[in-house]
Amino acid sequence: MTYTNNARDNAYRAIAHLVYYAHSEETITYGELGRRIGIHHRPVRFLLGYIRDEICCRRGLPLLNVIVVKKSTGLPGESFLSGGTSHLTDEEYKRRFEELRDQVFAYAGWDALLRDLGLTPVND
């Protein structure tokens, strides 16, 4: 997928916030992430796709995008996996999210990623 410069720029603004939540072992809603970086919640999915594909997958990192969830369900959107989720049952969807979320929470290299990207940690 080709991402816009806007998606890329917003992704870089969001990553430090996501790392903070990963360290805290907490999820964050689309709306809250949008508020923290100053955008509406609807385009958050595009920056998350960029983080998934261009940051995490390219570096072999856990999918940091999965800790952004819908307020109504506590689950990520349908495109949290690069191949989509239409092939998953509801139970498989939840189980896959939980597995990936736990990998994000357990990963010890998030601060190194921030350094590699030239980003400063945030203290939400």
Short mmCIF file of N, CA and C in Angstrom, two decimals:
data_model
loop_
_atom_site.label_atom_id
_atom_site.label_comp_id
_atom_site.label_asym_id
_atom_site.label_seq_id
_atom_site.Cartn_x
_atom_site.Cartn_y
_atom_site.Cartn_z
N MET A 1 0.83 -1.18 0.00
CA MET A 1 0.00 0.00 0.00
C MET A 1 0.88 1.25 0.00
N THR A 2 0.45 2.27 -0.68
CA THR A 2 1.15 3.54 -0.69
C THR A 2 0.49 4.47 0.33
N TYR A 3 1.30 5.06 1.18
CA TYR A 3 0.80 5.95 2.21
C TYR A 3 1.12 7.39 1.87
N THR A 4 0.25 8.29 2.28
CA THR A 4 0.46 9.72 2.03
C THR A 4 1.50 10.26 3.01
N ASN A 5 2.05 11.41 2.67
CA ASN A 5 2.97 12.08 3.58
C ASN A 5 2.28 12.41 4.90
N ASN A 6 1.00 12.72 4.82
CA ASN A 6 0.22 13.05 6.01
C ASN A 6 0.15 11.83 6.94
N ALA A 7 -0.11 10.66 6.37
CA ALA A 7 -0.16 9.43 7.18
C ALA A 7 1.20 9.18 7.83
N ARG A 8 2.25 9.36 7.06
CA ARG A 8 3.60 9.15 7.59
C ARG A 8 3.91 10.15 8.72
N ASP A 9 3.63 11.42 8.47
CA ASP A 9 3.91 12.45 9.49
C ASP A 9 3.11 12.20 10.76
N ASN A 10 1.84 11.87 10.62
CA ASN A 10 1.01 11.57 11.79
C ASN A 10 1.49 10.32 12.51
N ALA A 11 1.97 9.34 11.75
CA ALA A 11 2.50 8.11 12.36
C ALA A 11 3.69 8.45 13.26
N TYR A 12 4.58 9.27 12.76
CA TYR A 12 5.75 9.64 13.55
C TYR A 12 5.35 10.43 14.79
N ARG A 13 4.30 11.22 14.70
CA ARG A 13 3.81 11.95 15.87
C ARG A 13 3.16 11.00 16.88
N ALA A 14 2.61 9.89 16.40
CA ALA A 14 1.89 8.95 17.27
C ALA A 14 2.78 7.91 17.93
N ILE A 15 3.88 7.56 17.32
CA ILE A 15 4.69 6.43 17.79
C ILE A 15 5.12 6.58 19.24
N ALA A 16 5.60 7.76 19.63
CA ALA A 16 6.06 7.93 21.02
C ALA A 16 4.91 7.72 22.01
N HIS A 17 3.70 8.12 21.63
CA HIS A 17 2.54 7.90 22.49
C HIS A 17 2.25 6.40 22.61
N LEU A 18 2.34 5.70 21.49
CA LEU A 18 2.09 4.26 21.51
C LEU A 18 3.14 3.53 22.33
N VAL A 19 4.38 3.97 22.23
CA VAL A 19 5.44 3.36 23.04
C VAL A 19 5.15 3.58 24.53
N TYR A 20 4.71 4.77 24.89
CA TYR A 20 4.34 5.04 26.27
C TYR A 20 3.27 4.05 26.75
N TYR A 21 2.24 3.84 25.93
CA TYR A 21 1.17 2.91 26.32
C TYR A 21 1.66 1.47 26.33
N ALA A 22 2.56 1.12 25.43
CA ALA A 22 3.13 -0.22 25.44
C ALA A 22 3.89 -0.47 26.74
N HIS A 23 4.70 0.52 27.15
CA HIS A 23 5.43 0.40 28.43
C HIS A 23 4.46 0.29 29.60
N SER A 24 3.34 1.00 29.52
CA SER A 24 2.34 0.99 30.59
C SER A 24 1.44 -0.23 30.54
N GLU A 25 1.59 -1.04 29.49
CA GLU A 25 0.75 -2.21 29.26
C GLU A 25 -0.72 -1.84 29.26
N GLU A 26 -1.03 -0.80 28.49
CA GLU A 26 -2.40 -0.32 28.35
C GLU A 26 -2.71 -0.13 26.86
N THR A 27 -3.98 -0.24 26.54
CA THR A 27 -4.43 0.12 25.20
C THR A 27 -4.85 1.59 25.21
N ILE A 28 -5.04 2.15 24.03
CA ILE A 28 -5.50 3.52 23.87
C ILE A 28 -6.56 3.51 22.78
N THR A 29 -7.57 4.34 22.90
CA THR A 29 -8.62 4.36 21.87
C THR A 29 -8.19 5.22 20.68
N TYR A 30 -8.85 5.00 19.56
CA TYR A 30 -8.61 5.80 18.37
C TYR A 30 -8.81 7.28 18.69
N GLY A 31 -9.89 7.59 19.42
CA GLY A 31 -10.19 8.97 19.75
C GLY A 31 -9.13 9.60 20.63
N GLU A 32 -8.68 8.87 21.62
CA GLU A 32 -7.66 9.42 22.52
C GLU A 32 -6.34 9.63 21.78
N LEU A 33 -5.94 8.70 20.94
CA LEU A 33 -4.71 8.88 20.17
C LEU A 33 -4.84 10.09 19.25
N GLY A 34 -5.98 10.21 18.60
CA GLY A 34 -6.21 11.38 17.75
C GLY A 34 -6.09 12.68 18.53
N ARG A 35 -6.68 12.72 19.70
CA ARG A 35 -6.59 13.92 20.55
C ARG A 35 -5.15 14.22 20.93
N ARG A 36 -4.40 13.18 21.25
CA ARG A 36 -3.02 13.39 21.70
C ARG A 36 -2.12 13.96 20.60
N ILE A 37 -2.45 13.64 19.34
CA ILE A 37 -1.61 14.17 18.25
C ILE A 37 -2.32 15.27 17.46
N GLY A 38 -3.53 15.63 17.88
CA GLY A 38 -4.22 16.77 17.29
C GLY A 38 -4.94 16.52 15.98
N ILE A 39 -5.45 15.29 15.80
CA ILE A 39 -6.23 15.00 14.60
C ILE A 39 -7.54 14.31 14.99
N HIS A 40 -8.49 14.29 14.06
CA HIS A 40 -9.75 13.57 14.26
C HIS A 40 -9.46 12.08 14.30
N HIS A 41 -10.31 11.33 14.97
CA HIS A 41 -10.06 9.88 15.11
C HIS A 41 -10.19 9.10 13.80
N ARG A 42 -10.93 9.60 12.83
CA ARG A 42 -11.14 8.81 11.60
C ARG A 42 -9.87 8.53 10.81
N PRO A 43 -8.98 9.50 10.61
CA PRO A 43 -7.76 9.17 9.85
C PRO A 43 -6.70 8.42 10.65
N VAL A 44 -6.95 8.15 11.93
CA VAL A 44 -5.98 7.42 12.73
C VAL A 44 -5.67 6.06 12.09
N ARG A 45 -6.64 5.45 11.45
CA ARG A 45 -6.41 4.13 10.84
C ARG A 45 -5.32 4.17 9.78
N PHE A 46 -5.16 5.30 9.09
CA PHE A 46 -4.13 5.40 8.06
C PHE A 46 -2.73 5.45 8.68
N LEU A 47 -2.57 6.21 9.74
CA LEU A 47 -1.26 6.26 10.38
C LEU A 47 -0.93 4.92 11.03
N LEU A 48 -1.96 4.22 11.52
CA LEU A 48 -1.72 2.89 12.09
C LEU A 48 -1.28 1.89 11.03
N GLY A 49 -1.86 2.00 9.84
CA GLY A 49 -1.41 1.15 8.73
C GLY A 49 0.05 1.41 8.40
N TYR A 50 0.43 2.68 8.41
CA TYR A 50 1.82 3.04 8.14
C TYR A 50 2.73 2.44 9.22
N ILE A 51 2.34 2.59 10.47
CA ILE A 51 3.15 2.03 11.57
C ILE A 51 3.26 0.52 11.42
N ARG A 52 2.14 -0.13 11.12
CA ARG A 52 2.14 -1.60 10.95
C ARG A 52 3.09 -2.00 9.83
N ASP A 53 2.89 -1.42 8.63
CA ASP A 53 3.60 -1.87 7.43
C ASP A 53 5.02 -1.33 7.31
N GLU A 54 5.18 -0.03 7.56
CA GLU A 54 6.46 0.62 7.27
C GLU A 54 7.42 0.66 8.46
N ILE A 55 6.90 0.54 9.65
CA ILE A 55 7.76 0.57 10.84
C ILE A 55 7.92 -0.83 11.42
N CYS A 56 6.82 -1.44 11.83
CA CYS A 56 6.89 -2.72 12.54
C CYS A 56 7.24 -3.89 11.63
N CYS A 57 6.49 -4.08 10.56
CA CYS A 57 6.74 -5.24 9.69
C CYS A 57 8.13 -5.18 9.06
N ARG A 58 8.53 -4.01 8.61
CA ARG A 58 9.85 -3.88 7.97
C ARG A 58 10.99 -4.17 8.93
N ARG A 59 10.78 -3.97 10.21
CA ARG A 59 11.83 -4.18 11.21
C ARG A 59 11.65 -5.49 11.99
N GLY A 60 10.59 -6.23 11.69
CA GLY A 60 10.33 -7.47 12.41
C GLY A 60 9.91 -7.25 13.86
N LEU A 61 9.24 -6.13 14.12
CA LEU A 61 8.80 -5.79 15.48
C LEU A 61 7.37 -6.25 15.73
N PRO A 62 7.00 -6.39 16.99
CA PRO A 62 5.59 -6.63 17.30
C PRO A 62 4.74 -5.49 16.72
N LEU A 63 3.49 -5.78 16.42
CA LEU A 63 2.61 -4.81 15.76
C LEU A 63 2.08 -3.79 16.76
N LEU A 64 2.80 -2.70 16.89
CA LEU A 64 2.46 -1.65 17.83
C LEU A 64 1.07 -1.08 17.60
N ASN A 65 0.60 -1.13 16.37
CA ASN A 65 -0.72 -0.60 16.03
C ASN A 65 -1.87 -1.32 16.74
N VAL A 66 -1.65 -2.55 17.19
CA VAL A 66 -2.76 -3.32 17.77
C VAL A 66 -3.23 -2.79 19.12
N ILE A 67 -2.45 -1.94 19.76
CA ILE A 67 -2.89 -1.45 21.06
C ILE A 67 -3.83 -0.26 20.95
N VAL A 68 -4.15 0.14 19.71
CA VAL A 68 -5.16 1.18 19.50
C VAL A 68 -6.48 0.48 19.24
N VAL A 69 -7.46 0.76 20.10
CA VAL A 69 -8.71 0.01 20.08
C VAL A 69 -9.93 0.92 19.97
N LYS A 70 -11.03 0.32 19.58
CA LYS A 70 -12.31 1.03 19.54
C LYS A 70 -12.84 1.16 20.97
N LYS A 71 -13.35 2.31 21.28
CA LYS A 71 -13.93 2.55 22.61
C LYS A 71 -15.08 1.59 22.88
N SER A 72 -15.88 1.30 21.85
CA SER A 72 -17.08 0.50 22.02
C SER A 72 -16.81 -0.99 22.26
N THR A 73 -15.69 -1.49 21.74
CA THR A 73 -15.43 -2.93 21.83
C THR A 73 -14.16 -3.29 22.59
N GLY A 74 -13.24 -2.35 22.71
CA GLY A 74 -11.95 -2.66 23.32
C GLY A 74 -11.05 -3.47 22.41
N LEU A 75 -11.42 -3.54 21.12
CA LEU A 75 -10.65 -4.30 20.14
C LEU A 75 -10.17 -3.36 19.04
N PRO A 76 -9.08 -3.72 18.35
CA PRO A 76 -8.63 -2.89 17.24
C PRO A 76 -9.56 -3.02 16.04
N GLY A 77 -9.40 -2.12 15.09
CA GLY A 77 -10.19 -2.16 13.87
C GLY A 77 -9.84 -3.36 13.02
N GLU A 78 -10.65 -3.61 12.01
CA GLU A 78 -10.54 -4.81 11.18
C GLU A 78 -9.23 -4.92 10.40
N SER A 79 -8.49 -3.84 10.25
CA SER A 79 -7.24 -3.90 9.49
C SER A 79 -6.01 -3.93 10.39
N PHE A 80 -6.15 -4.42 11.61
CA PHE A 80 -4.98 -4.46 12.48
C PHE A 80 -3.94 -5.46 11.98
N LEU A 81 -4.36 -6.43 11.17
CA LEU A 81 -3.43 -7.35 10.51
C LEU A 81 -3.25 -6.89 9.07
N SER A 82 -2.06 -7.01 8.53
CA SER A 82 -1.81 -6.52 7.17
C SER A 82 -2.66 -7.27 6.14
N GLY A 83 -3.01 -8.51 6.40
CA GLY A 83 -3.84 -9.27 5.48
C GLY A 83 -5.33 -9.16 5.76
N GLY A 84 -5.69 -8.29 6.70
CA GLY A 84 -7.10 -8.15 7.07
C GLY A 84 -7.52 -9.22 8.06
N THR A 85 -8.79 -9.15 8.43
CA THR A 85 -9.29 -10.07 9.46
C THR A 85 -10.58 -10.77 9.06
N SER A 86 -11.00 -10.62 7.82
CA SER A 86 -12.29 -11.19 7.40
C SER A 86 -12.31 -12.72 7.49
N HIS A 87 -11.14 -13.33 7.50
CA HIS A 87 -11.05 -14.79 7.58
C HIS A 87 -11.15 -15.33 9.02
N LEU A 88 -11.19 -14.43 10.00
CA LEU A 88 -11.21 -14.84 11.40
C LEU A 88 -12.63 -14.87 11.97
N THR A 89 -12.91 -15.84 12.80
CA THR A 89 -14.16 -15.83 13.56
C THR A 89 -14.03 -14.76 14.65
N ASP A 90 -15.10 -14.41 15.29
CA ASP A 90 -15.04 -13.43 16.37
C ASP A 90 -14.08 -13.87 17.47
N GLU A 91 -14.13 -15.15 17.80
CA GLU A 91 -13.25 -15.69 18.84
C GLU A 91 -11.79 -15.62 18.40
N GLU A 92 -11.51 -16.00 17.15
CA GLU A 92 -10.14 -15.95 16.63
C GLU A 92 -9.63 -14.51 16.58
N TYR A 93 -10.50 -13.59 16.20
CA TYR A 93 -10.17 -12.16 16.13
C TYR A 93 -9.71 -11.68 17.50
N LYS A 94 -10.49 -11.98 18.52
CA LYS A 94 -10.15 -11.55 19.89
C LYS A 94 -8.87 -12.23 20.36
N ARG A 95 -8.74 -13.51 20.12
CA ARG A 95 -7.56 -14.25 20.55
C ARG A 95 -6.30 -13.73 19.85
N ARG A 96 -6.40 -13.45 18.55
CA ARG A 96 -5.23 -12.93 17.80
C ARG A 96 -4.83 -11.55 18.34
N PHE A 97 -5.83 -10.69 18.59
CA PHE A 97 -5.55 -9.39 19.19
C PHE A 97 -4.82 -9.55 20.51
N GLU A 98 -5.32 -10.42 21.38
CA GLU A 98 -4.72 -10.59 22.70
C GLU A 98 -3.28 -11.09 22.60
N GLU A 99 -3.03 -12.01 21.67
CA GLU A 99 -1.66 -12.52 21.47
C GLU A 99 -0.73 -11.40 21.03
N LEU A 100 -1.17 -10.63 20.04
CA LEU A 100 -0.34 -9.55 19.52
C LEU A 100 -0.17 -8.43 20.54
N ARG A 101 -1.23 -8.10 21.27
CA ARG A 101 -1.15 -7.08 22.32
C ARG A 101 -0.12 -7.49 23.36
N ASP A 102 -0.16 -8.75 23.78
CA ASP A 102 0.78 -9.23 24.79
C ASP A 102 2.22 -9.18 24.28
N GLN A 103 2.43 -9.43 22.98
CA GLN A 103 3.77 -9.32 22.39
C GLN A 103 4.26 -7.87 22.45
N VAL A 104 3.36 -6.93 22.15
CA VAL A 104 3.71 -5.51 22.22
C VAL A 104 4.09 -5.14 23.66
N PHE A 105 3.30 -5.57 24.62
CA PHE A 105 3.55 -5.24 26.01
C PHE A 105 4.87 -5.86 26.51
N ALA A 106 5.21 -7.03 26.02
CA ALA A 106 6.40 -7.74 26.49
C ALA A 106 7.69 -7.29 25.79
N TYR A 107 7.58 -6.61 24.68
CA TYR A 107 8.76 -6.24 23.89
C TYR A 107 9.60 -5.20 24.63
N ALA A 108 10.89 -5.46 24.73
CA ALA A 108 11.78 -4.58 25.49
C ALA A 108 12.52 -3.55 24.62
N GLY A 109 12.27 -3.56 23.33
CA GLY A 109 13.05 -2.70 22.43
C GLY A 109 12.38 -1.43 21.96
N TRP A 110 11.29 -1.02 22.60
CA TRP A 110 10.59 0.18 22.11
C TRP A 110 11.42 1.45 22.23
N ASP A 111 12.19 1.59 23.31
CA ASP A 111 13.01 2.79 23.44
C ASP A 111 14.08 2.85 22.36
N ALA A 112 14.61 1.70 21.98
CA ALA A 112 15.59 1.65 20.89
C ALA A 112 14.94 2.09 19.58
N LEU A 113 13.68 1.72 19.36
CA LEU A 113 12.98 2.16 18.16
C LEU A 113 12.86 3.68 18.15
N LEU A 114 12.48 4.25 19.27
CA LEU A 114 12.37 5.71 19.34
C LEU A 114 13.71 6.36 19.00
N ARG A 115 14.80 5.83 19.54
CA ARG A 115 16.13 6.37 19.23
C ARG A 115 16.44 6.24 17.76
N ASP A 116 16.16 5.06 17.19
CA ASP A 116 16.42 4.83 15.75
C ASP A 116 15.66 5.80 14.87
N LEU A 117 14.45 6.17 15.30
CA LEU A 117 13.61 7.08 14.52
C LEU A 117 13.85 8.54 14.86
N GLY A 118 14.73 8.80 15.83
CA GLY A 118 15.02 10.16 16.25
C GLY A 118 13.86 10.82 16.98
N LEU A 119 13.09 10.00 17.71
CA LEU A 119 11.92 10.49 18.44
C LEU A 119 12.20 10.57 19.93
N THR A 120 11.55 11.50 20.58
CA THR A 120 11.68 11.69 22.02
C THR A 120 10.52 10.99 22.73
N PRO A 121 10.81 10.25 23.79
CA PRO A 121 9.71 9.64 24.55
C PRO A 121 8.76 10.70 25.10
N VAL A 122 7.51 10.30 25.28
CA VAL A 122 6.52 11.20 25.89
C VAL A 122 6.14 10.62 27.26
N ASN A 123 5.63 11.49 28.09
CA ASN A 123 5.13 11.10 29.40
C ASN A 123 3.67 11.46 29.47
N ASP A 124 2.85 10.70 28.74
CA ASP A 124 1.41 11.00 28.69
C ASP A 124 0.92 11.08 30.10
#
